[in-house]
Coordinates of C-alpha atoms and ligand atoms in Angstrom, one line a residue:
X4 CA 60.2 -84.5 216.0
X5 CA 61.0 -81.4 218.0
X6 CA 62.9 -78.6 216.2
X7 CA 65.6 -78.8 218.8
X8 CA 66.3 -82.4 217.7
X9 CA 66.6 -81.2 214.1
X10 CA 68.9 -78.4 215.2
X11 CA 71.1 -81.0 216.9
X12 CA 71.3 -83.0 213.8
X13 CA 72.1 -79.9 211.6
X14 CA 74.7 -78.9 214.1
X15 CA 76.4 -82.3 213.9
X16 CA 76.3 -82.3 210.1
X17 CA 77.7 -78.8 209.9
X18 CA 80.8 -79.9 211.7
X19 CA 81.5 -83.0 209.7
X20 CA 84.0 -82.9 206.8
X21 CA 83.6 -86.4 205.6
X22 CA 80.7 -86.9 203.1
X23 CA 80.4 -90.5 204.1
X24 CA 79.8 -89.6 207.7
X25 CA 77.4 -86.9 206.7
X26 CA 75.3 -89.5 204.7
X27 CA 75.1 -91.8 207.7
X28 CA 73.9 -89.0 210.0
X29 CA 71.3 -87.7 207.4
X30 CA 70.1 -91.2 206.9
X31 CA 69.5 -91.6 210.7
X32 CA 67.6 -88.3 210.7
X33 CA 65.4 -89.3 207.8
X34 CA 64.8 -92.7 209.3
X35 CA 63.6 -91.1 212.5
X36 CA 61.3 -88.6 210.8
X37 CA 57.6 -89.3 210.7
X38 CA 55.6 -89.4 207.5
X39 CA 54.0 -86.0 208.1
X40 CA 57.3 -84.2 208.7
X41 CA 59.7 -85.9 206.3
X42 CA 58.9 -83.4 203.5
X43 CA 59.7 -80.5 205.7
X44 CA 62.9 -82.1 206.9
X45 CA 64.1 -82.7 203.4
X46 CA 63.3 -79.1 202.3
X47 CA 65.0 -77.6 205.3
X48 CA 68.0 -79.8 204.6
X49 CA 68.0 -78.3 201.1
X50 CA 67.8 -74.9 202.5
X51 CA 64.4 -74.2 200.9
X52 CA 60.8 -73.9 202.0
X53 CA 59.2 -76.1 199.4
X54 CA 60.2 -77.8 196.1
X55 CA 62.7 -75.7 194.2
X56 CA 60.2 -75.0 191.5
X57 CA 57.7 -73.4 193.8
X58 CA 60.4 -71.1 195.2
X59 CA 58.7 -70.0 198.3
X60 CA 60.7 -67.2 200.0
X61 CA 60.0 -66.1 203.5
X62 CA 60.9 -62.6 202.3
X63 CA 63.0 -61.8 205.4
X64 CA 66.1 -60.0 204.2
X65 CA 69.1 -59.4 206.3
X66 CA 67.8 -56.0 207.5
X67 CA 64.6 -57.6 208.8
X68 CA 66.4 -60.5 210.4
X69 CA 68.7 -58.0 212.2
X70 CA 65.7 -56.1 213.4
X71 CA 64.0 -59.4 214.6
X72 CA 67.1 -60.4 216.5
X73 CA 67.3 -57.0 218.2
X74 CA 63.6 -57.2 219.2
X75 CA 63.5 -60.7 220.4
X76 CA 66.7 -60.5 222.4
X77 CA 66.4 -56.9 223.8
X78 CA 69.5 -55.3 222.1
X79 CA 69.8 -52.4 219.7
X80 CA 69.9 -53.0 215.9
X81 CA 73.3 -51.3 215.8
X82 CA 74.7 -53.8 218.3
X83 CA 73.4 -56.7 216.2
X84 CA 74.8 -55.2 213.0
X85 CA 78.2 -54.8 214.6
X86 CA 78.2 -58.4 215.7
X87 CA 77.2 -59.5 212.2
X88 CA 80.2 -57.6 210.8
X89 CA 82.5 -59.5 213.2
X90 CA 81.0 -63.0 212.9
X91 CA 80.0 -62.8 209.2
X92 CA 76.9 -65.1 209.8
X93 CA 73.5 -64.0 211.1
X94 CA 73.0 -67.6 212.4
X95 CA 76.0 -67.2 214.7
X96 CA 74.8 -63.7 215.8
X97 CA 71.4 -65.2 216.6
X98 CA 72.9 -68.0 218.7
X99 CA 75.2 -65.5 220.6
X100 CA 72.4 -63.1 221.5
X101 CA 69.9 -65.9 222.3
X102 CA 72.4 -67.0 225.0
X103 CA 72.5 -63.5 226.6
X104 CA 68.9 -62.6 226.1
X105 CA 68.0 -59.5 228.1
X106 CA 64.3 -60.3 228.1
X107 CA 62.5 -63.6 228.7
X108 CA 59.2 -64.2 226.7
X109 CA 56.0 -64.4 228.7
X110 CA 54.8 -67.3 226.6
X111 CA 57.3 -69.8 225.2
X112 CA 56.4 -73.2 223.8
X113 CA 58.5 -76.1 222.6
X114 CA 59.0 -75.7 218.9
X115 CA 58.0 -78.5 216.6
X116 CA 59.5 -78.8 213.0
X117 CA 56.0 -78.4 211.7
X118 CA 55.4 -75.1 213.5
X119 CA 58.8 -73.6 212.4
X120 CA 58.3 -74.7 208.8
X121 CA 54.7 -73.6 208.6
X122 CA 55.5 -70.2 210.1
X123 CA 58.1 -69.5 207.5
X124 CA 55.7 -70.6 204.7
X125 CA 53.0 -68.3 206.1
X126 CA 55.5 -65.5 206.1
X127 CA 56.1 -66.2 202.4
X128 CA 52.5 -65.8 201.7
X129 CA 52.2 -62.3 203.3
X130 CA 52.3 -59.4 201.0
X131 CA 51.5 -55.7 200.8
X132 CA 50.8 -53.2 203.5
X133 CA 51.8 -54.2 207.0
X134 CA 53.3 -57.5 205.8
X135 CA 56.8 -56.5 207.1
X136 CA 55.5 -55.9 210.6
X137 CA 53.6 -59.2 210.6
X138 CA 56.7 -61.1 209.4
X139 CA 58.9 -59.5 212.0
X140 CA 56.4 -60.4 214.7
X141 CA 56.2 -64.0 213.6
X142 CA 60.0 -64.3 213.3
X143 CA 60.5 -62.8 216.8
X144 CA 57.9 -65.2 218.3
X145 CA 59.9 -68.2 217.0
X146 CA 63.1 -66.8 218.4
X147 CA 61.3 -66.2 221.8
X148 CA 60.6 -69.9 222.1
X149 CA 64.0 -71.0 220.7
X150 CA 67.1 -72.3 222.5
X151 CA 70.4 -70.7 221.3
X152 CA 71.0 -73.6 219.0
X153 CA 67.5 -73.5 217.5
X154 CA 67.9 -69.7 217.2
X155 CA 71.0 -70.2 215.0
X156 CA 69.0 -72.2 212.4
X157 CA 65.9 -70.0 212.7
X158 CA 67.9 -67.1 211.5
X159 CA 69.5 -69.1 208.7
X160 CA 66.4 -70.7 207.2
X161 CA 65.0 -67.4 205.7
X162 CA 68.4 -66.7 204.2
X163 CA 68.5 -70.1 202.5
X164 CA 71.9 -70.4 204.1
X165 CA 72.0 -73.4 206.4
X166 CA 75.7 -74.2 205.8
X167 CA 75.1 -77.9 206.0
X168 CA 77.1 -78.6 202.8
X169 CA 74.9 -81.4 201.7
X170 CA 73.9 -81.4 198.1
X171 CA 71.0 -83.2 196.5
X172 CA 73.1 -86.4 195.5
X173 CA 74.1 -86.6 199.3
X174 CA 70.5 -86.4 200.4
X175 CA 69.5 -89.1 197.8
X176 CA 72.3 -91.4 199.0
X177 CA 71.1 -91.0 202.6
X178 CA 67.6 -91.9 201.6
X179 CA 68.9 -94.9 199.7
X180 CA 70.6 -96.2 202.8
X181 CA 67.2 -96.5 204.6
X182 CA 65.7 -98.8 202.0
X183 CA 68.5 -101.4 201.7
X184 CA 66.7 -104.0 203.8
X185 CA 63.6 -103.7 201.7
X186 CA 65.6 -103.8 198.5
X187 CA 67.5 -107.0 199.3
X188 CA 64.3 -108.9 200.0
X189 CA 64.2 -109.3 196.2
X190 CA 66.1 -112.5 195.7
X191 CA 66.7 -111.8 192.0
X192 CA 68.5 -108.6 192.7
X193 CA 70.6 -110.2 195.5
X194 CA 71.7 -112.9 192.9
X195 CA 72.6 -110.3 190.3
X196 CA 74.8 -108.3 192.7
X197 CA 76.4 -111.5 194.0
X198 CA 77.2 -112.5 190.4
X199 CA 78.8 -109.1 189.8
X200 CA 80.9 -109.5 193.0
X201 CA 82.0 -113.0 191.9
X202 CA 83.1 -111.8 188.6
X203 CA 85.2 -109.2 190.2
X204 CA 86.7 -111.7 192.7
X205 CA 87.8 -114.1 189.8
X206 CA 90.2 -111.4 188.7
X207 CA 91.2 -110.1 192.1
X208 CA 92.3 -111.2 195.5
X209 CA 90.1 -113.1 198.0
X210 CA 88.3 -110.7 200.2
X211 CA 87.4 -111.1 203.8
X212 CA 83.7 -111.8 204.5
X213 CA 83.3 -108.3 206.0
X214 CA 84.7 -106.6 203.0
X215 CA 82.5 -108.6 200.7
X216 CA 79.4 -107.6 202.8
X217 CA 80.5 -104.0 202.6
X218 CA 80.9 -104.2 198.9
X219 CA 77.5 -105.9 198.4
X220 CA 75.8 -103.2 200.4
X221 CA 77.6 -100.4 198.5
X222 CA 76.4 -101.9 195.2
X223 CA 72.9 -102.4 196.4
X224 CA 72.7 -98.8 197.7
X225 CA 74.1 -97.5 194.4
X226 CA 71.2 -99.2 192.6
X227 CA 68.6 -97.8 195.1
X228 CA 70.1 -94.4 194.5
X229 CA 69.6 -94.8 190.8
X230 CA 66.0 -95.7 191.3
X231 CA 65.5 -92.5 193.4
X232 CA 67.4 -90.4 191.0
X233 CA 65.5 -91.7 188.0
X234 CA 62.3 -90.6 189.7
X235 CA 63.9 -87.2 190.7
X236 CA 64.8 -86.6 187.0
X237 CA 61.2 -86.7 185.9
X238 CA 59.7 -85.4 189.1
X239 CA 62.0 -82.9 190.6
X240 CA 60.7 -82.8 194.1
X241 CA 62.9 -84.6 196.7
X242 CA 60.4 -83.9 199.5
X243 CA 57.6 -85.6 197.5
X244 CA 59.9 -88.5 196.8
X245 CA 61.0 -89.0 200.5
X246 CA 57.2 -88.8 201.5
X247 CA 56.3 -91.5 199.0
X248 CA 59.1 -93.7 200.2
X249 CA 57.9 -93.4 203.8
X250 CA 54.4 -94.1 202.8
X251 CA 55.0 -97.2 200.6
X252 CA 58.6 -98.0 200.5
X253 CA 60.4 -98.3 197.2
X254 CA 57.3 -99.3 195.2
X255 CA 55.9 -95.8 196.1
X256 CA 58.3 -94.3 193.6
X257 CA 56.1 -95.6 190.8
X258 CA 53.4 -93.2 192.0
X259 CA 55.5 -90.2 190.9
X260 CA 55.0 -89.7 187.2
X261 CA 55.5 -86.9 184.9
X262 CA 53.1 -84.2 185.9
X263 CA 52.5 -80.9 184.2
X264 CA 53.6 -78.2 186.7
X265 CA 56.5 -80.3 188.2
X266 CA 59.8 -79.8 186.2
X267 CA 61.7 -82.5 184.5
X268 CA 65.5 -82.3 184.8
X269 CA 67.0 -81.3 181.5
X270 CA 69.0 -83.5 179.2
X271 CA 72.5 -82.1 178.6
X272 CA 74.9 -82.2 175.6
X273 CA 78.3 -83.8 175.3
X274 CA 81.0 -82.2 173.2
X275 CA 83.0 -83.3 170.2
X276 CA 85.4 -81.2 168.3
X277 CA 84.6 -82.0 164.7
X278 CA 81.6 -82.8 162.5
X279 CA 83.4 -86.0 161.3
X280 CA 83.6 -87.3 164.8
X281 CA 79.9 -86.5 165.4
X282 CA 78.9 -88.7 162.4
X283 CA 81.3 -91.4 163.5
X284 CA 79.7 -91.4 166.9
X285 CA 75.9 -91.3 166.1
X286 CA 75.7 -91.6 162.3
X287 CA 72.9 -89.9 160.4
X288 CA 71.6 -87.2 162.8
X289 CA 69.3 -84.2 163.2
X290 CA 71.5 -81.2 163.4
X291 CA 70.0 -78.0 164.9
X292 CA 71.1 -74.4 165.2
X293 CA 72.4 -73.7 168.7
X294 CA 70.8 -70.5 169.9
X295 CA 72.5 -68.5 172.7
X296 CA 69.6 -67.5 174.8
X297 CA 68.0 -69.2 177.9
X298 CA 66.5 -72.6 178.0
X299 CA 62.8 -72.7 178.9
X300 CA 60.8 -75.8 179.9
X301 CA 57.2 -75.0 179.2
X302 CA 54.3 -76.8 180.9
X303 CA 50.8 -76.3 179.5
X304 CA 47.7 -77.6 181.2
X305 CA 44.6 -76.1 179.5
X306 CA 45.0 -72.4 179.8
X307 CA 47.5 -72.6 182.6
X308 CA 51.1 -72.2 181.5
X309 CA 54.1 -72.6 183.8
X310 CA 57.7 -71.9 182.7
X311 CA 60.9 -73.3 184.3
X312 CA 64.5 -72.4 183.8
X313 CA 67.3 -74.8 183.2
X314 CA 67.7 -75.0 187.0
X315 CA 64.1 -75.8 187.3
X316 CA 63.2 -72.4 188.9
X317 CA 59.7 -71.0 188.2
X318 CA 60.1 -68.1 185.9
X319 CA 56.4 -67.9 184.7
X320 CA 56.0 -64.3 185.8
X321 CA 58.9 -63.1 183.6
X322 CA 57.5 -64.0 180.3
X323 CA 53.9 -62.8 179.7
X324 CA 54.6 -62.6 175.9
X325 CA 55.7 -66.3 175.8
X326 CA 52.7 -67.4 177.9
X327 CA 50.3 -65.7 175.5
X328 CA 52.0 -67.2 172.5
X329 CA 51.9 -70.7 174.1
X330 CA 48.1 -70.4 174.5
X331 CA 47.8 -69.3 170.9
X332 CA 50.3 -71.3 169.1
X333 CA 50.6 -74.7 170.9
X334 CA 48.0 -77.4 170.2
X335 CA 47.2 -79.9 172.9
X336 CA 45.7 -79.7 176.3
X337 CA 48.5 -81.0 178.4
X338 CA 52.0 -80.5 177.0
X339 CA 55.5 -80.3 178.3
X340 CA 58.1 -79.0 175.8
X341 CA 61.4 -77.3 175.7
X342 CA 63.0 -74.5 173.7
X343 CA 65.6 -71.7 173.8
X344 CA 64.3 -68.1 174.1
X345 CA 66.2 -65.4 172.4
X346 CA 65.7 -61.7 171.8
X347 CA 65.2 -61.0 168.2
X348 CA 65.2 -57.6 166.3
X349 CA 61.7 -57.5 165.0
X350 CA 62.5 -55.4 162.0
X351 CA 65.7 -57.1 160.7
X352 CA 64.9 -60.5 162.3
X353 CA 68.6 -60.5 163.6
X354 CA 69.4 -62.4 166.8
X355 CA 70.6 -60.3 169.7
X356 CA 73.7 -61.4 171.6
X357 CA 73.2 -63.1 175.0
X358 CA 74.0 -59.9 176.9
X359 CA 70.8 -58.3 175.4
X360 CA 68.6 -61.4 175.8
X361 CA 69.6 -61.8 179.5
X362 CA 67.9 -58.4 180.2
X363 CA 64.6 -60.2 179.9
X364 CA 65.4 -62.2 183.1
X365 CA 64.1 -59.8 185.5
X366 CA 61.6 -59.2 188.3
X367 CA 60.7 -55.6 187.5
X368 CA 59.8 -53.6 184.4
X369 CA 58.8 -56.8 182.7
X370 CA 56.3 -55.4 180.3
X371 CA 58.5 -52.5 179.3
X372 CA 61.5 -54.8 178.5
X373 CA 59.2 -57.2 176.7
X374 CA 58.3 -54.4 174.3
X375 CA 62.0 -53.3 173.9
X376 CA 63.4 -56.8 173.4
X377 CA 60.7 -59.2 172.2
X378 CA 61.6 -62.8 172.5
X379 CA 61.3 -65.7 170.1
X380 CA 61.0 -69.2 171.4
X381 CA 62.8 -71.9 169.3
X382 CA 61.4 -75.2 170.3
X383 CA 63.7 -78.3 170.3
X384 CA 62.0 -81.1 172.3
X385 CA 58.7 -82.4 173.6
X386 CA 58.4 -84.7 176.6
X387 CA 54.7 -85.0 177.3
X388 CA 51.5 -84.7 175.2
X389 CA 47.9 -85.2 176.3
X390 CA 48.6 -87.9 179.0
X391 CA 51.3 -89.7 177.0
X392 CA 54.9 -89.8 178.1
X393 CA 56.9 -88.9 174.9
X394 CA 60.4 -89.0 176.6
X395 CA 60.7 -92.7 175.7
X396 CA 60.0 -92.2 172.0
X397 CA 62.9 -91.9 169.6
X398 CA 64.0 -88.2 169.0
X399 CA 63.0 -88.3 165.3
X400 CA 59.4 -89.0 166.3
X401 CA 59.5 -86.3 169.0
X402 CA 60.7 -83.8 166.4
X403 CA 57.8 -84.6 164.0
X404 CA 55.4 -84.3 166.9
X405 CA 56.8 -80.9 168.0
X406 CA 56.6 -79.6 164.5
X407 CA 53.0 -80.6 164.1
X408 CA 52.0 -79.3 167.5
X409 CA 53.1 -75.6 166.7
X410 CA 50.6 -73.4 164.8
X411 CA 52.3 -70.9 162.6
X412 CA 52.7 -67.6 164.5
X413 CA 55.1 -64.8 165.2
X414 CA 56.7 -66.0 168.4
X415 CA 57.1 -69.8 168.6
X416 CA 58.8 -71.9 165.9
X417 CA 60.9 -75.1 165.8
X418 CA 64.6 -74.7 165.7
X419 CA 66.2 -74.6 162.3
X420 CA 67.4 -78.2 161.5
X421 CA 68.9 -80.5 158.9
X422 CA 69.0 -84.3 158.8
X423 CA 72.2 -85.6 157.4
X424 CA 75.2 -88.0 157.5
X425 CA 77.5 -85.8 155.6
X426 CA 80.2 -84.0 157.7
X427 CA 80.6 -81.3 155.1
X428 CA 77.0 -80.5 155.2
X429 CA 77.2 -80.2 158.9
X430 CA 80.2 -77.9 158.6
X431 CA 78.4 -75.7 156.1
X432 CA 75.3 -75.5 158.4
X433 CA 77.6 -74.7 161.3
X434 CA 79.3 -71.8 159.5
X435 CA 75.9 -70.4 158.3
X436 CA 74.6 -70.3 161.8
X437 CA 77.7 -68.8 163.3
X438 CA 77.6 -66.1 160.6
X439 CA 74.0 -65.3 161.5
X440 CA 75.1 -64.7 165.1
X441 CA 74.3 -68.1 166.6
X442 CA 76.6 -70.2 168.8
X443 CA 77.1 -73.2 166.6
X444 CA 75.1 -76.4 166.3
X445 CA 73.7 -79.3 168.4
X446 CA 73.6 -82.7 166.7
X447 CA 71.0 -85.1 168.0
X448 CA 70.7 -88.8 167.7
X449 CA 67.5 -89.6 166.0
X450 CA 67.0 -92.9 167.9
X451 CA 67.7 -91.6 171.4
X452 CA 65.1 -91.1 174.1
X453 CA 65.0 -87.9 176.2
X454 CA 67.5 -88.7 178.9
X455 CA 66.5 -86.5 181.8
X456 CA 69.2 -85.1 184.1
X457 CA 72.1 -86.6 182.2
X458 CA 74.8 -85.7 179.8
X459 CA 75.0 -88.2 177.1
X460 CA 76.0 -88.5 173.5
X461 CA 72.3 -88.3 172.4
X462 CA 73.1 -84.6 172.1
X463 CA 76.5 -83.3 170.9
X464 CA 77.3 -79.7 170.9
X465 CA 79.8 -78.0 168.6
X466 CA 80.4 -74.3 169.4
X467 CA 82.1 -71.5 167.7
X468 CA 85.7 -72.2 168.5
X469 CA 88.4 -69.7 169.2
X470 CA 91.6 -70.4 167.5
X471 CA 94.3 -71.6 169.8
X472 CA 92.0 -71.7 172.8
X473 CA 90.2 -74.4 174.6
X474 CA 87.3 -75.3 172.4
X475 CA 84.7 -74.4 174.9
X476 CA 84.5 -72.5 178.2
X477 CA 84.1 -74.3 181.5
X478 CA 81.9 -73.6 184.5
X479 CA 83.6 -73.9 187.8
X480 CA 82.6 -73.5 191.4
X481 CA 84.3 -71.1 193.7
X482 CA 85.7 -72.9 196.8
X483 CA 87.9 -70.2 198.3
X484 CA 89.5 -66.8 197.7
X485 CA 92.7 -64.9 198.2
X486 CA 93.1 -61.5 199.8
X487 CA 93.9 -58.7 197.4
X488 CA 97.4 -57.5 197.2
X489 CA 98.8 -54.3 195.5
X490 CA 96.2 -52.6 193.5
X491 CA 93.6 -55.1 194.6
X492 CA 94.0 -54.5 198.3
X493 CA 91.0 -52.0 198.1
X494 CA 88.7 -54.8 196.9
X495 CA 89.6 -57.2 199.7
X496 CA 90.0 -59.9 197.0
X497 CA 92.7 -60.7 194.6
X498 CA 91.6 -64.0 193.1
X499 CA 89.5 -67.1 193.6
X500 CA 90.1 -70.8 194.0
X501 CA 87.8 -72.9 191.9
X502 CA 86.8 -76.5 191.5
X503 CA 85.2 -78.9 189.0
X504 CA 82.4 -81.1 190.2
X505 CA 83.0 -84.8 190.7
X506 CA 79.6 -86.3 190.3
X507 CA 80.8 -89.7 191.3
X508 CA 81.7 -88.7 194.8
X509 CA 79.5 -85.6 195.0
X510 CA 82.5 -83.4 195.7
X511 CA 84.3 -80.3 194.4
X512 CA 87.9 -80.8 193.4
X513 CA 90.3 -77.9 192.8
X514 CA 91.2 -77.0 189.3
X515 CA 92.4 -73.4 189.0
X516 CA 93.3 -70.3 190.8
X517 CA 91.9 -67.3 188.9
X518 CA 92.9 -63.8 189.1
X519 CA 92.3 -62.4 185.6
X520 CA 89.3 -61.4 183.6
X521 CA 87.7 -59.6 186.5
X522 CA 86.7 -56.0 186.1
X523 CA 86.5 -53.8 189.2
X524 CA 82.7 -54.4 189.3
X525 CA 83.2 -58.1 189.3
X526 CA 85.8 -57.9 192.0
X527 CA 83.4 -55.9 194.2
X528 CA 80.6 -58.3 193.5
X529 CA 82.8 -61.2 194.3
X530 CA 83.9 -59.7 197.6
X531 CA 80.3 -58.8 198.5
X532 CA 79.1 -62.4 197.8
X533 CA 82.1 -64.4 199.1
X534 CA 82.8 -62.5 202.3
X535 CA 79.3 -63.5 203.4
X536 CA 79.9 -67.2 203.2
X537 CA 83.6 -67.4 204.1
X538 CA 84.7 -70.2 206.5
X539 CA 87.8 -70.9 208.5
X540 CA 87.8 -74.6 207.8
X541 CA 87.6 -76.4 204.6
X542 CA 83.9 -77.1 203.9
X543 CA 82.6 -80.6 203.5
X544 CA 82.7 -82.0 199.9
X545 CA 85.6 -79.8 199.0
X546 CA 89.0 -81.2 198.1
X547 CA 91.9 -79.0 197.2
X548 CA 95.6 -79.1 196.7
X549 CA 95.9 -75.4 197.5
X550 CA 94.9 -73.6 200.7
X551 CA 93.2 -70.2 200.0
X552 CA 93.1 -67.3 202.5
X553 CA 89.4 -68.1 203.0
X554 CA 87.4 -71.1 202.1
X555 CA 83.9 -70.6 200.9
X556 CA 81.0 -73.1 200.7
X557 CA 80.3 -74.2 197.2
X558 CA 77.6 -71.8 196.1
X559 CA 78.8 -69.6 193.2
X560 CA 79.6 -70.8 189.7
X561 CA 81.6 -68.8 187.2
X562 CA 82.3 -69.3 183.5
X563 CA 85.9 -69.5 182.6
X564 CA 88.0 -69.6 179.5
X565 CA 91.5 -71.0 179.5
X566 CA 94.2 -71.7 176.9
X567 CA 94.2 -75.4 177.6
X568 CA 93.8 -78.1 180.2
X569 CA 97.1 -79.4 181.5
X570 CA 98.2 -82.1 184.0
X571 CA 98.8 -80.7 187.4
X572 CA 100.8 -81.9 190.4
X573 CA 98.9 -79.4 192.6
X574 CA 95.2 -79.6 191.7
X575 CA 93.0 -82.5 192.6
X576 CA 90.4 -82.6 189.8
X577 CA 90.8 -86.0 188.2
X578 CA 93.7 -86.8 190.6
X579 CA 95.3 -90.1 190.1
X580 CA 98.8 -91.1 191.3
X581 CA 99.4 -87.6 192.5
X582 CA 98.4 -85.9 189.2
X583 CA 95.3 -84.0 188.6
X584 CA 94.2 -81.5 185.9
X585 CA 94.4 -77.7 185.9
X586 CA 93.3 -74.8 183.6
X587 CA 96.2 -73.0 182.0
X588 CA 95.8 -69.1 181.9
X589 CA 92.3 -69.2 183.1
X590 CA 90.3 -66.0 183.0
X591 CA 86.8 -65.3 184.4
X592 CA 84.1 -64.5 181.9
X593 CA 81.0 -64.0 184.0
X594 CA 78.9 -65.4 186.9
X595 CA 76.7 -68.3 185.8
X596 CA 73.2 -68.9 187.2
X597 CA 73.9 -72.6 187.8
X598 CA 73.9 -74.8 190.9
X599 CA 77.4 -75.8 191.9
X600 CA 76.5 -79.4 191.1
X601 CA 75.9 -78.2 187.5
X602 CA 79.5 -77.1 187.1
X603 CA 81.7 -78.8 184.5
X604 CA 82.4 -82.2 185.9
X605 CA 85.8 -83.9 186.4
X606 CA 84.8 -86.4 183.8
X607 CA 84.1 -83.7 181.2
X608 CA 87.5 -82.1 182.0
X609 CA 89.3 -85.3 181.3
X610 CA 87.3 -85.7 178.1
X611 CA 88.2 -82.2 177.0
X612 CA 91.8 -82.8 177.9
X613 CA 91.8 -85.8 175.7
X614 CA 90.2 -83.9 172.8
X615 CA 92.0 -80.6 172.9
X616 CA 94.3 -79.5 170.1
X617 CA 92.0 -81.4 167.8
X618 CA 90.1 -78.3 166.6
X619 CA 89.0 -78.7 163.1
X620 CA 86.6 -75.8 162.7
X621 CA 88.4 -72.6 162.9
X622 CA 87.1 -69.2 163.9
X623 CA 84.6 -68.2 161.3
Ligands
ATP726 P1 75.2 -77.4 179.7 O1 73.7 -76.9 179.5 O2 75.6 -78.3 178.6 O3 75.5 -77.8 181.0 P2 75.8 -74.8 179.2 O4 74.7 -74.2 180.2 O5 77.0 -74.0 179.2 O6 76.1 -76.2 179.4 P3 75.8 -75.0 176.5 O7 77.2 -75.6 176.6 O8 75.7 -73.7 175.9 O9 75.1 -74.9 177.8 O10 74.9 -76.1 175.7 C1 73.6 -76.6 176.0 C2 72.5 -75.6 176.0 O11 72.3 -75.1 174.7 C3 71.1 -76.1 176.3 O12 71.0 -76.2 177.7 C4 70.2 -75.1 175.7 O13 70.0 -74.1 176.6 C5 71.0 -74.5 174.6 N1 70.5 -74.7 173.2 C6 70.5 -73.8 172.2 N2 69.9 -74.3 171.1 C7 69.6 -75.6 171.4 C8 69.0 -76.6 170.6 N3 68.7 -76.5 169.3 N4 68.9 -77.8 171.2 C9 69.2 -78.0 172.5 N5 69.7 -77.0 173.3 C10 69.9 -75.8 172.7

């Protein structure tokens, strides 16, 4: 496929505000793609140059892109900069100047997707002296052969800012659409779905044949989506999945197994407000200390160790101390396990607060900080051991396995834990942990499998509660902002409009307007980040009862505390019969390094609403 055709598709998608329509067009694009190019198309649609965990970056910052645009089109860098200020998007600047190019290239060739993609990957491999010049040259060459529309996306790719507004769930739905005819060749499945539809019909009205067909297809597609997502959960590489589908159809999914080096999507915890309710829900359970550091998924293959964050980003280079300890303390040749890393005072063995631990997440001065704030890794789960998938085994067995796989040493140890069915014992353990500076506890169902990529009651968290406040903070996505008034005029931003994530519809639904909790620094940071991605029209996948001064594409997640969750006639999170949910007296705590799709979901908000006021464990 030519790159110009892909640019046409991206352009169409960018201008669509209905998710359903977006899914249809993406499905058409994926259907048309050849086997050799589907991977590239998927990654480009995700705004990345390879699977997330490989994190290839072209290494072209805004400055170099401006320089490239100036060079390729024959204008001064100052002029390009000025235009960027006006338009707020280097993609649009690139399109504009490509239309009024002062110089025509001597050699210009039709761009293929492969050529564009591979050029950016090559750029990401360039390092050291002269690499900037080489990157600039390659970038300008691409622009020379590009039409204005292609030029728009060529400038956006290295910024990871395609503005398509399609999240992974939407991409998976689109892929699912293309395998419907293969799926329904299976007579058993067709019968099952038809039985489900009949059951529904018995209680409801008779539907027209067309409606029934629509519903049948919807149900079938939902099942395919589950098949794709289940695979994605243990093998987080949508490009590889799409390629396998092209090659072998749905049965190709079985080829993608757990592989050391490819991250598994993390299991997530539900919430309950009291120890008593935890026992009522899961019975006798393993209760572990909840450490407030960062979650690491460690992959060991012989001497090779790779570390992924909760968002499946590759963080191997950041933790040389942990890598060394894994080689020394972890038995087994091929192992995937998870733990929470935390800075600990070596002399007093006290845990440092999160603000200290987070300083270890850095690209520079790694060795220096490793000496200043040594980490400990508290291991809490194991998913793979020497060729065997441990995810399907009950947690109690996994716990035993992880305990036996760790050799005693200074840096890695299993999480503190008890095994009990006594709520009082849990409360005592909870208070002990809070007193020693930890966040609370996580109770785990001893019978449960490791459920990748989902929030289920196999893990239940109980955090230190704040009297009179909502039991837990929530993470919301910014979908718009308001101009600053009064004292805030100077910052250009007075507050933000935020949303919870509706995982069922892959959309962001408004939940709170937030103007408190922001220091001057945070306001400046908000302005710098949001002004770059502001949009005139409401982005796709956003639903809001309030119109902000500027919309922004869902990209940034912030942690928020509030007094309570209330029913709201204005906000759309959980909206039913004109009533949604809102946060009362919300205040921003900090930015979160999460993907928008990992914000607190509408379903969780409703659960929290139902449970609030039910706080049994008071501030310790
Ligand atoms: P979530 O991860 O649930 O979306 P979050 O990022 O705000 O939300 P928390 O609400 O703090 O995280 O709770 C879950 C996290 O707790 C895990 O992702 C993990 O990083 C951390 N954690 C600390 N101790 C443990 C433990 N013993 N077992 C499992 N997770 C733990």
